[in-house]
C-alpha cells in the first residue's frame, strides 16, 4: 500500500513538473496540484516530516529536466504542508508526526544490509560522479542509513540506494519499528497517535491509529510482575496466542484446560476425570487452616450460608482429628465418604438440635460428593514439565470446580515448600471466570497474582469477558484484548487501555469490535498498539 501511495504522489509530482515547464497554461494548475499534494502527503503519512522530503525530489526532477523548478511550485507544496500543520495542530491541540515519533523504535543496523547497502552506495557514487549528476549522491547517503536499519533484502537495498532522493519518502514511511525486547514477538499493525491522518480504523477526534509495520517483543521476566490477562470473544485467537507464547518462551507450563481445547504435541495430558486430587490433602497446611479452606470452597460451590460454612469447617476439623487419633497420623487422608459417616452419626445420636438441623441441610451436598470415587491422589507433582490438565470430562461443574481449586491449592503448597525461586513455570488458567466467579476461587487466584513472582510462577488468565476478570486485569503487567462483542466489555476494556482519556477510549472502542481473527490491542512502553499474532 505504501508503494502505491508513494508511486502516485511521485508520478503526479513529476508529471506536473514536466507539463508546467512545457505548457505555460499548466503553471497555475500546477501550483494548485502542488498545494493539494503537500497536504495529502502529510495526511497520508501522518508525517509532515516525510512530506518535506518530496522537496528534494521536486528540485532534482527539475534539474534532470534541464530547467530549475519554479519557486512558486515549491512554495505551493510548502503551503500544502503548512495547511496540514495548522489543521492538525488546531484540531488535536498539539503537534504530532508519526515518523518522528517512531524514530526511537528503529531497528538495530543489520550487518548484511550494511554490506549490501555500502556496495550499492559505492556503485551509485561511481555512476553519479562519472555522469556529472553528483547532486543525487547525498540522497543515496541518506538512503544508506535508512536501509541499514530496515528489513529489506540486499537486492532491494541496492535498488533503493540507486533511486537516491526518489525513494527517501517511501523509506521513511515504510519503516519497520521494533518495540521492546523479549522472548516472544508479534506483528505491529498500527499505533495510536495524537493528531489527524490516514487511519486503518475509522476514528473521530484528536487520536487515530497510524498504520505501522514492525515487531512488538515482550519479555516474561522483565516485567513488574509475571501476570498476563488475555481477553477476547470465542474464536478470536486467544488459544493460538497462548500456544505461541508458551512455545516461544521455552519455559515449563501448566495449562488449566476447562473445555479440552489444548491438544499440544509433546505435552503431558492429565485427565482430571480419572486423576482427581483428594480435597482433604493438607498441602503443607495445618488441619485447622485446611478445614477452613475446604469449607470456603464448598460454600462457593453450593452457595452455603455463613452458619452452614462454619458448621462444615468444624465437622471437617473434627474429621481430621478423628483420623489422626485412630491412625496415629494423617498419612491416610479422610474422604467425603468419611465426612458423610461422621455427619450421619451426629444426626443419629442426637445433640444440639440447631446443629443437627444444619447438618441435615448439608448432608445432600456431601452425599453428592461422596458418590464421586475419583478423588484418588493425595497430590501429584506436575512442575518441571509441560502439562495440560484437562477438566473437560469431569461430569459436573461442581466437581470440576472442586478439582480445579484443589489442584491450584496443590501447586501453591508445592511452591511454599520449595521457597522463593526465579521464574520456572507459567500457569495458564483458561476460561478464568469459571474460577474467578466464586469467592474462594478469586482468593486463590489473587494469591497467585500477588505471590507468583516470589515463587517463580507466572500466570496467564484467559477469558471471553473482561468485566468478569477485573481482579486479574488490575494485577497484570500485560493486558491483551482481542475482538469483543459485548457492549459493556467494549466500554470497560477501552477505559482500561485509555487510562481515563475519553478521546483515546473512543478510538480504542472503534477498533475493539472490528478486529479480525488474530488481531489484538496491547499497551506496551506507553504505546497503545494494534498487533497480530498470526
Coordinates of C-alpha atoms in Angstrom, one line a residue:
X1 CA 0.0 0.0 0.0
X2 CA 2.8 2.4 0.8
X3 CA 4.4 1.6 -2.5
X4 CA 1.2 2.5 -4.4
X5 CA 0.7 5.7 -2.3
X6 CA 4.3 6.8 -2.9
X7 CA 4.2 5.9 -6.6
X8 CA 1.0 8.0 -7.1
X9 CA 2.4 11.1 -5.4
X10 CA 5.8 10.8 -7.2
X11 CA 4.2 10.3 -10.6
X12 CA 1.9 13.2 -10.1
X13 CA 4.8 15.5 -9.0
X14 CA 6.9 14.6 -12.0
X15 CA 4.0 14.9 -14.4
X16 CA 3.0 18.3 -13.2
X17 CA 6.6 19.5 -13.2
X18 CA 7.0 18.3 -16.8
X19 CA 3.8 19.8 -18.0
X20 CA 4.2 23.1 -16.2
X21 CA 7.6 23.5 -17.9
X22 CA 6.3 22.6 -21.4
X23 CA 2.9 24.2 -21.2
X24 CA 2.5 27.7 -19.8
X25 CA -1.2 27.2 -19.3
X26 CA -0.4 24.4 -16.8
X27 CA 1.6 26.6 -14.4
X28 CA -1.3 27.8 -12.2
X29 CA -3.0 24.5 -12.2
X30 CA 0.4 23.0 -11.2
X31 CA 0.5 25.3 -8.1
X32 CA -2.9 24.1 -7.1
X33 CA -1.9 20.5 -7.5
X34 CA 1.3 21.0 -5.5
X35 CA -0.7 22.6 -2.7
X36 CA -3.0 19.5 -2.7
X37 CA 0.0 17.1 -2.8
X38 CA 1.7 18.9 0.1
X39 CA -1.4 18.5 2.2
X40 CA -2.3 14.9 1.1
X41 CA 1.2 13.6 1.5
X42 CA 1.4 14.9 5.1
X43 CA -2.1 13.4 5.8
X44 CA -1.4 10.0 4.2
X45 CA 1.8 9.5 6.1
X46 CA 0.6 11.4 9.2
X47 CA 4.0 13.0 8.9
X48 CA 4.9 16.5 7.6
X49 CA 8.5 15.4 8.2
X50 CA 8.1 12.7 5.5
X51 CA 6.3 15.1 3.1
X52 CA 9.2 17.6 3.3
X53 CA 11.5 15.0 1.7
X54 CA 9.5 15.4 -1.6
X55 CA 11.1 18.9 -1.9
X56 CA 14.5 17.5 -2.9
X57 CA 12.6 15.2 -5.3
X58 CA 11.0 18.3 -6.9
X59 CA 14.3 20.1 -7.2
X60 CA 16.2 17.1 -8.6
X61 CA 13.4 16.4 -11.1
X62 CA 13.6 20.0 -12.3
X63 CA 17.4 19.7 -12.6
X64 CA 17.1 16.5 -14.6
X65 CA 14.6 18.0 -16.9
X66 CA 17.1 20.8 -17.7
X67 CA 15.2 23.6 -16.0
X68 CA 15.1 24.9 -12.5
X69 CA 11.8 24.3 -10.7
X70 CA 9.7 27.4 -10.2
X71 CA 9.8 28.7 -6.7
X72 CA 6.1 29.1 -6.8
X73 CA 5.6 25.4 -7.2
X74 CA 7.9 24.8 -4.2
X75 CA 6.0 27.4 -2.2
X76 CA 2.7 25.8 -3.2
X77 CA 3.9 22.4 -1.9
X78 CA 5.2 24.0 1.4
X79 CA 1.8 25.8 1.7
X80 CA 0.0 22.5 1.5
X81 CA 2.2 21.1 4.3
X82 CA 1.6 24.2 6.3
X83 CA -2.2 23.9 5.9
X84 CA -2.0 20.3 7.2
X85 CA 0.1 21.5 10.2
X86 CA -2.4 24.3 11.0
X87 CA -5.4 21.9 10.7
X88 CA -3.8 19.1 12.6
X89 CA -2.4 21.4 15.4
X90 CA -5.7 23.3 15.8
X91 CA -7.9 20.2 16.0
X92 CA -5.6 17.9 18.0
X93 CA -4.3 20.8 20.2
X94 CA -0.7 19.7 19.7
X95 CA 1.9 18.8 17.1
X96 CA 2.4 15.2 16.1
X97 CA 4.4 13.4 13.5
X98 CA 4.2 9.6 13.1
X99 CA 7.7 9.1 11.7
X100 CA 9.5 11.4 14.2
X101 CA 7.6 9.6 17.0
X102 CA 8.8 6.2 15.7
X103 CA 12.4 7.1 15.3
X104 CA 13.2 5.7 18.8
X105 CA 11.9 2.3 17.7
X106 CA 14.0 1.8 14.6
X107 CA 15.7 -1.5 14.2
X108 CA 19.4 -2.2 15.1
X109 CA 21.5 -2.0 12.0
X110 CA 21.8 -5.3 10.1
X111 CA 25.4 -6.4 9.2
X112 CA 24.1 -8.0 6.0
X113 CA 22.3 -4.8 4.9
X114 CA 25.3 -2.6 5.9
X115 CA 27.5 -4.6 3.4
X116 CA 24.9 -4.7 0.6
X117 CA 23.9 -1.0 1.1
X118 CA 27.6 0.1 1.1
X119 CA 28.2 -1.8 -2.1
X120 CA 25.2 -0.1 -3.6
X121 CA 26.4 3.3 -2.4
X122 CA 29.9 2.8 -4.0
X123 CA 28.4 1.7 -7.3
X124 CA 26.0 4.7 -7.2
X125 CA 28.8 7.1 -6.4
X126 CA 30.9 6.0 -9.3
X127 CA 28.0 6.3 -11.7
X128 CA 26.7 9.7 -10.4
X129 CA 30.1 11.4 -10.4
X130 CA 31.1 9.9 -13.8
X131 CA 27.8 11.2 -15.3
X132 CA 28.2 14.5 -13.5
X133 CA 24.9 14.1 -11.6
X134 CA 26.6 14.4 -8.2
X135 CA 23.6 16.3 -6.9
X136 CA 21.9 12.9 -6.5
X137 CA 24.6 11.5 -4.3
X138 CA 23.5 13.0 -0.9
X139 CA 20.2 11.2 -1.4
X140 CA 21.9 7.9 -1.7
X141 CA 23.9 8.6 1.6
X142 CA 20.6 9.3 3.4
X143 CA 19.2 6.1 1.9
X144 CA 22.2 4.1 3.2
X145 CA 21.3 5.0 6.8
X146 CA 17.6 4.3 6.3
X147 CA 18.3 0.9 4.7
X148 CA 20.8 -0.5 7.2
X149 CA 18.1 -0.1 9.9
X150 CA 15.4 -1.7 7.8
X151 CA 14.4 -5.2 6.9
X152 CA 14.8 -5.1 3.1
X153 CA 16.6 -7.8 1.1
X154 CA 20.2 -7.0 -0.1
X155 CA 18.9 -6.8 -3.7
X156 CA 16.1 -4.3 -2.8
X157 CA 18.6 -2.3 -0.8
X158 CA 20.9 -1.8 -3.8
X159 CA 17.9 -0.8 -6.0
X160 CA 16.7 1.7 -3.4
X161 CA 20.2 3.2 -3.0
X162 CA 20.2 3.8 -6.8
X163 CA 16.9 5.6 -6.6
X164 CA 18.5 8.1 -4.1
X165 CA 16.2 11.1 -3.4
X166 CA 13.2 9.5 -5.1
X167 CA 13.0 6.6 -2.6
X168 CA 13.5 8.6 0.7
X169 CA 9.8 9.4 1.4
X170 CA 8.9 5.8 0.8
X171 CA 11.7 4.5 3.1
X172 CA 10.7 6.9 5.9
X173 CA 7.0 5.9 5.7
X174 CA 7.7 2.2 5.3
X175 CA 10.0 1.9 8.3
X176 CA 9.8 -1.3 10.3
X177 CA 9.7 -0.4 14.0
X178 CA 10.8 -2.6 16.8
X179 CA 9.2 -2.1 20.2
X180 CA 10.5 -3.9 23.2
X181 CA 12.9 -6.8 23.6
X182 CA 11.9 -10.3 24.7
X183 CA 11.3 -13.9 24.0
X184 CA 8.0 -13.7 22.2
X185 CA 7.2 -11.3 19.4
X186 CA 4.1 -10.2 17.3
X187 CA 3.5 -8.1 14.3
X188 CA 2.5 -4.5 14.7
X189 CA -0.4 -3.2 12.5
X190 CA -0.9 0.3 13.9
X191 CA -0.1 2.6 16.8
X192 CA -2.4 5.2 18.4
X193 CA -1.1 8.7 17.9
X194 CA -2.4 12.1 18.8
X195 CA -3.2 14.1 15.7
X196 CA -5.0 13.6 12.4
X197 CA -4.2 11.5 9.5
X198 CA -5.0 8.4 7.4
X199 CA -6.1 5.6 9.7
X200 CA -6.8 1.9 9.0
X201 CA -9.6 2.1 11.5
X202 CA -12.3 4.8 11.2
X203 CA -12.0 7.3 14.1
X204 CA -13.0 10.7 15.2
X205 CA -11.3 13.2 17.5
X206 CA -7.7 14.0 18.3
X207 CA -6.4 10.4 18.3
X208 CA -6.2 7.9 15.4
X209 CA -4.5 4.7 14.5
X210 CA -1.3 5.2 12.5
X211 CA -0.5 2.3 10.2
X212 CA 2.8 0.8 11.2
X213 CA 5.0 -2.2 10.3
X214 CA 7.3 -4.0 12.7
X215 CA 7.6 -6.2 15.7
X216 CA 6.5 -6.0 19.3
X217 CA 8.6 -8.2 21.5
X218 CA 7.7 -8.9 25.2
X219 CA 9.9 -10.3 27.9
X220 CA 8.4 -12.6 30.5
X221 CA 11.0 -11.8 33.2
X222 CA 11.5 -8.1 32.6
X223 CA 8.1 -7.1 33.9
X224 CA 6.5 -5.6 37.0
X225 CA 5.0 -9.0 37.6
X226 CA 4.6 -12.2 35.7
X227 CA 0.9 -11.9 35.2
X228 CA -0.8 -11.6 31.8
X229 CA -4.5 -11.3 31.1
X230 CA -5.9 -12.2 27.6
X231 CA -9.5 -11.1 26.7
X232 CA -11.5 -11.9 23.6
X233 CA -14.7 -13.5 22.3
X234 CA -14.8 -17.1 21.2
X235 CA -12.8 -17.9 18.1
X236 CA -10.7 -14.6 18.0
X237 CA -7.3 -16.3 18.5
X238 CA -6.7 -16.4 22.3
X239 CA -5.7 -20.1 22.4
X240 CA -3.4 -19.7 19.4
X241 CA -1.7 -16.7 21.2
X242 CA -1.3 -18.8 24.4
X243 CA 0.3 -21.7 22.4
X244 CA 2.6 -19.4 20.5
X245 CA 3.7 -17.6 23.7
X246 CA 4.4 -20.9 25.5
X247 CA 6.3 -22.2 22.5
X248 CA 8.4 -19.0 22.2
X249 CA 9.4 -18.5 25.8
X250 CA 10.7 -22.1 26.4
X251 CA 9.6 -22.4 30.0
X252 CA 7.7 -25.1 31.8
X253 CA 4.0 -24.6 31.8
X254 CA 0.7 -25.9 33.3
X255 CA -2.4 -25.3 31.4
X256 CA -5.8 -25.5 33.1
X257 CA -7.9 -26.7 30.2
X258 CA -11.6 -26.5 31.1
X259 CA -13.1 -27.5 27.7
X260 CA -10.4 -29.7 26.2
X261 CA -9.1 -27.2 23.7
X262 CA -5.3 -27.6 24.2
X263 CA -4.1 -30.6 22.2
X264 CA -0.4 -29.8 22.3
X265 CA 2.1 -32.4 20.9
X266 CA 4.8 -33.2 23.4
X267 CA 2.9 -32.0 26.4
X268 CA 1.8 -34.4 29.2
X269 CA -2.0 -34.6 29.2
X270 CA -3.6 -35.3 32.6
X271 CA -7.3 -36.3 32.6
X272 CA -8.7 -35.0 35.9
X273 CA -11.8 -37.1 35.5
X274 CA -9.7 -40.1 36.5
X275 CA -6.8 -38.4 38.3
X276 CA -8.6 -36.2 40.8
X277 CA -6.7 -34.9 43.9
X278 CA -8.3 -35.6 47.3
X279 CA -9.6 -32.2 48.6
X280 CA -8.7 -33.3 52.1
X281 CA -5.0 -33.2 51.3
X282 CA -3.3 -30.7 53.6
X283 CA -0.8 -29.2 51.1
X284 CA 1.5 -28.2 54.0
X285 CA -1.3 -26.6 55.9
X286 CA -2.5 -27.4 59.4
X287 CA -5.8 -29.4 59.7
X288 CA -7.5 -26.2 61.1
X289 CA -6.4 -24.0 58.2
X290 CA -7.2 -26.6 55.6
X291 CA -10.6 -27.2 57.1
X292 CA -11.5 -23.5 56.7
X293 CA -10.3 -23.6 53.0
X294 CA -12.3 -26.7 52.2
X295 CA -15.4 -25.3 53.9
X296 CA -15.0 -22.0 52.0
X297 CA -14.6 -23.9 48.7
X298 CA -17.8 -25.9 49.3
X299 CA -19.6 -22.8 50.3
X300 CA -18.7 -21.2 47.0
X301 CA -19.8 -24.2 45.0
X302 CA -23.2 -24.8 46.8
X303 CA -23.9 -21.2 47.9
X304 CA -23.9 -22.0 51.6
X305 CA -24.7 -19.5 54.3
X306 CA -22.3 -18.4 57.0
X307 CA -23.7 -20.8 59.7
X308 CA -23.5 -23.7 57.3
X309 CA -20.0 -22.8 56.4
X310 CA -18.8 -22.6 60.0
X311 CA -20.5 -25.9 60.9
X312 CA -18.9 -27.6 57.9
X313 CA -15.5 -26.3 58.8
X314 CA -15.9 -27.6 62.4
X315 CA -17.0 -31.0 61.1
X316 CA -14.0 -31.3 58.7
X317 CA -11.6 -30.3 61.5
X318 CA -13.2 -32.9 63.8
X319 CA -12.8 -35.5 61.0
X320 CA -9.1 -34.7 60.7
X321 CA -8.7 -35.2 64.5
X322 CA -10.7 -38.4 64.4
X323 CA -8.5 -39.9 61.6
X324 CA -5.3 -38.7 63.4
X325 CA -6.4 -40.2 66.7
X326 CA -7.4 -43.6 65.2
X327 CA -4.4 -44.0 62.9
X328 CA -1.7 -42.0 64.7
X329 CA -1.1 -39.6 61.8
X330 CA -2.8 -38.2 58.6
X331 CA -0.9 -40.3 56.1
X332 CA -4.2 -41.9 55.3
X333 CA -6.4 -38.9 54.4
X334 CA -10.1 -38.7 55.1
X335 CA -12.6 -38.6 52.3
X336 CA -16.1 -37.3 51.6
X337 CA -17.4 -40.7 52.5
X338 CA -15.8 -40.4 55.9
X339 CA -17.3 -36.9 56.3
X340 CA -20.7 -38.3 55.4
X341 CA -20.5 -41.1 58.0
X342 CA -19.5 -38.5 60.7
X343 CA -22.4 -36.3 59.8
X344 CA -24.9 -39.3 59.8
X345 CA -23.6 -40.4 63.2
X346 CA -24.2 -37.0 64.7
X347 CA -27.7 -36.9 63.3
X348 CA -28.4 -40.4 64.5
X349 CA -27.0 -40.0 68.1
X350 CA -28.6 -36.5 68.5
X351 CA -27.3 -33.5 70.3
X352 CA -27.8 -29.8 69.7
X353 CA -31.0 -29.5 67.7
X354 CA -29.9 -26.4 65.8
X355 CA -26.6 -28.1 64.8
X356 CA -28.5 -31.3 63.8
X357 CA -30.7 -29.2 61.6
X358 CA -27.8 -27.5 59.9
X359 CA -26.1 -30.9 59.3
X360 CA -29.2 -32.3 57.8
X361 CA -29.3 -29.5 55.3
X362 CA -25.6 -30.1 54.4
X363 CA -25.9 -33.9 54.0
X364 CA -27.4 -33.9 50.4
X365 CA -24.3 -32.0 49.2
X366 CA -21.9 -34.3 51.0
X367 CA -23.9 -37.4 49.7
X368 CA -23.4 -36.0 46.2
X369 CA -19.6 -35.6 46.7
X370 CA -19.2 -39.0 48.4
X371 CA -20.6 -40.7 45.3
X372 CA -17.6 -39.5 43.2
X373 CA -14.8 -42.0 43.7
X374 CA -12.0 -40.4 41.6
X375 CA -10.6 -38.2 44.4
X376 CA -7.8 -40.7 44.4
X377 CA -4.5 -38.8 44.5
X378 CA -3.3 -37.1 47.7
X379 CA -1.1 -34.8 45.5
X380 CA 0.9 -35.2 42.3
X381 CA 3.8 -33.1 41.1
X382 CA 3.4 -31.6 37.6
X383 CA 6.1 -28.9 38.0
X384 CA 9.3 -29.2 35.9
X385 CA 7.5 -30.2 32.7
X386 CA 4.9 -29.1 30.2
X387 CA 1.5 -30.3 31.3
X388 CA -2.1 -29.8 30.2
X389 CA -4.6 -30.5 33.0
X390 CA -7.9 -31.5 31.2
X391 CA -11.1 -30.9 33.1
X392 CA -13.5 -31.4 30.1
X393 CA -14.5 -34.9 31.0
X394 CA -15.5 -34.3 34.6
X395 CA -19.2 -35.0 35.0
X396 CA -20.4 -31.8 36.6
X397 CA -19.4 -28.1 37.1
X398 CA -19.5 -28.6 40.9
X399 CA -17.0 -31.4 40.8
X400 CA -14.9 -29.6 38.1
X401 CA -14.6 -26.6 40.3
X402 CA -13.6 -28.6 43.4
X403 CA -11.0 -30.5 41.4
X404 CA -9.7 -27.2 40.0
X405 CA -9.4 -25.3 43.2
X406 CA -7.9 -28.4 44.9
X407 CA -5.3 -28.7 42.1
X408 CA -4.4 -25.0 42.4
X409 CA -4.0 -25.4 46.2
X410 CA -1.6 -28.2 45.5
X411 CA 0.5 -26.1 43.2
X412 CA 0.6 -23.3 45.8
X413 CA 1.5 -25.8 48.5
X414 CA 4.4 -27.1 46.5
X415 CA 5.6 -23.5 45.8
X416 CA 5.6 -22.7 49.5
X417 CA 7.5 -25.8 50.4
X418 CA 10.1 -25.1 47.6
X419 CA 10.5 -21.5 48.6
X420 CA 11.5 -18.4 46.6
X421 CA 13.0 -19.0 43.1
X422 CA 13.5 -17.5 39.7
X423 CA 10.7 -17.9 37.1
X424 CA 10.4 -21.5 36.1
X425 CA 6.7 -22.2 35.3
X426 CA 3.8 -20.5 33.6
X427 CA 0.3 -21.3 34.8
X428 CA -2.4 -20.8 32.2
X429 CA -6.0 -20.6 33.5
X430 CA -8.3 -20.8 30.5
X431 CA -12.0 -19.8 30.9
X432 CA -11.0 -17.9 34.0
X433 CA -14.5 -16.7 35.0
X434 CA -15.2 -20.3 35.9
X435 CA -12.7 -19.9 38.8
X436 CA -13.0 -16.2 39.5
X437 CA -16.8 -16.1 39.7
X438 CA -16.6 -17.8 43.1
X439 CA -15.2 -16.1 46.2
X440 CA -12.8 -18.9 47.1
X441 CA -11.6 -19.1 43.5
X442 CA -10.9 -15.3 43.5
X443 CA -9.0 -15.7 46.7
X444 CA -6.7 -18.4 45.4
X445 CA -6.2 -16.6 42.1
X446 CA -5.2 -13.4 43.9
X447 CA -2.6 -15.4 45.8
X448 CA -1.1 -16.5 42.5
X449 CA -1.2 -12.9 41.3
X450 CA 0.4 -11.5 44.5
X451 CA 2.9 -14.2 45.3
X452 CA 3.7 -15.9 41.9
X453 CA 6.7 -13.7 41.2
X454 CA 8.3 -14.6 44.5
X455 CA 7.9 -18.3 43.9
X456 CA 8.8 -18.3 40.2
X457 CA 5.3 -18.8 38.8
X458 CA 3.8 -16.6 36.1
X459 CA 0.1 -16.6 35.5
X460 CA -1.8 -16.2 32.2
X461 CA -5.5 -15.6 32.6
X462 CA -7.7 -16.2 29.6
X463 CA -11.3 -15.0 29.4
X464 CA -14.1 -14.2 27.0
X465 CA -15.2 -11.3 29.2
X466 CA -13.1 -8.5 30.7
X467 CA -15.7 -7.4 33.2
X468 CA -15.6 -10.8 34.8
X469 CA -11.9 -10.8 35.5
X470 CA -11.3 -7.3 36.8
X471 CA -9.1 -8.5 39.6
X472 CA -6.8 -10.3 37.1
X473 CA -6.6 -7.1 34.9
X474 CA -5.8 -4.9 37.9
X475 CA -2.9 -7.3 38.8
X476 CA -1.5 -7.9 35.4
X477 CA 1.6 -6.2 33.9
X478 CA 0.5 -7.3 30.4
X479 CA -3.1 -7.0 29.1
X480 CA -4.1 -8.2 25.6
X481 CA -7.5 -7.8 24.2
X482 CA -8.8 -9.4 21.0
X483 CA -12.2 -8.6 19.4
X484 CA -15.1 -8.4 22.0
X485 CA -18.8 -8.2 21.1
X486 CA -20.4 -7.4 24.4
X487 CA -21.1 -3.6 24.6
X488 CA -20.2 -3.5 28.4
X489 CA -16.9 -5.3 27.7
X490 CA -16.1 -2.9 24.9
X491 CA -16.7 0.1 27.1
X492 CA -14.7 -1.5 30.1
X493 CA -11.7 -2.6 28.0
X494 CA -11.5 0.8 26.2
X495 CA -11.3 2.5 29.6
X496 CA -8.7 0.1 30.8
X497 CA -6.4 0.9 27.8
X498 CA -7.0 4.6 27.7
X499 CA -6.4 5.3 31.5
X500 CA -9.3 7.7 31.7
X501 CA -8.6 9.6 28.5
X502 CA -12.1 9.7 26.9
X503 CA -11.0 10.6 23.4
X504 CA -8.5 7.8 23.4
X505 CA -11.1 5.5 24.8
X506 CA -13.3 6.2 21.8
X507 CA -10.5 5.3 19.4
X508 CA -9.9 2.0 21.2
X509 CA -13.7 1.4 21.3
X510 CA -13.9 1.9 17.5
X511 CA -11.3 -0.9 17.0
X512 CA -12.4 -3.5 19.6
X513 CA -15.5 -4.7 17.8
X514 CA -13.9 -4.6 14.3
X515 CA -10.7 -6.6 14.9
X516 CA -10.1 -9.6 12.7
X517 CA -9.2 -13.0 14.0
X518 CA -5.7 -12.9 15.4
X519 CA -5.6 -9.1 15.9
X520 CA -5.4 -7.6 19.3
X521 CA -4.8 -4.4 21.3
X522 CA -2.0 -4.2 23.8
X523 CA -0.4 -1.4 25.8
X524 CA 3.4 -1.5 25.9
X525 CA 6.0 1.2 26.8
X526 CA 3.3 3.8 27.0
X527 CA 2.2 2.9 23.4
X528 CA -1.2 1.6 22.5
X529 CA -0.6 -1.0 19.8
X530 CA -2.8 -2.9 17.3
X531 CA -1.0 -6.2 16.8
X532 CA -1.4 -9.5 15.1
X533 CA -0.4 -13.0 16.5
X534 CA -0.7 -14.9 13.2

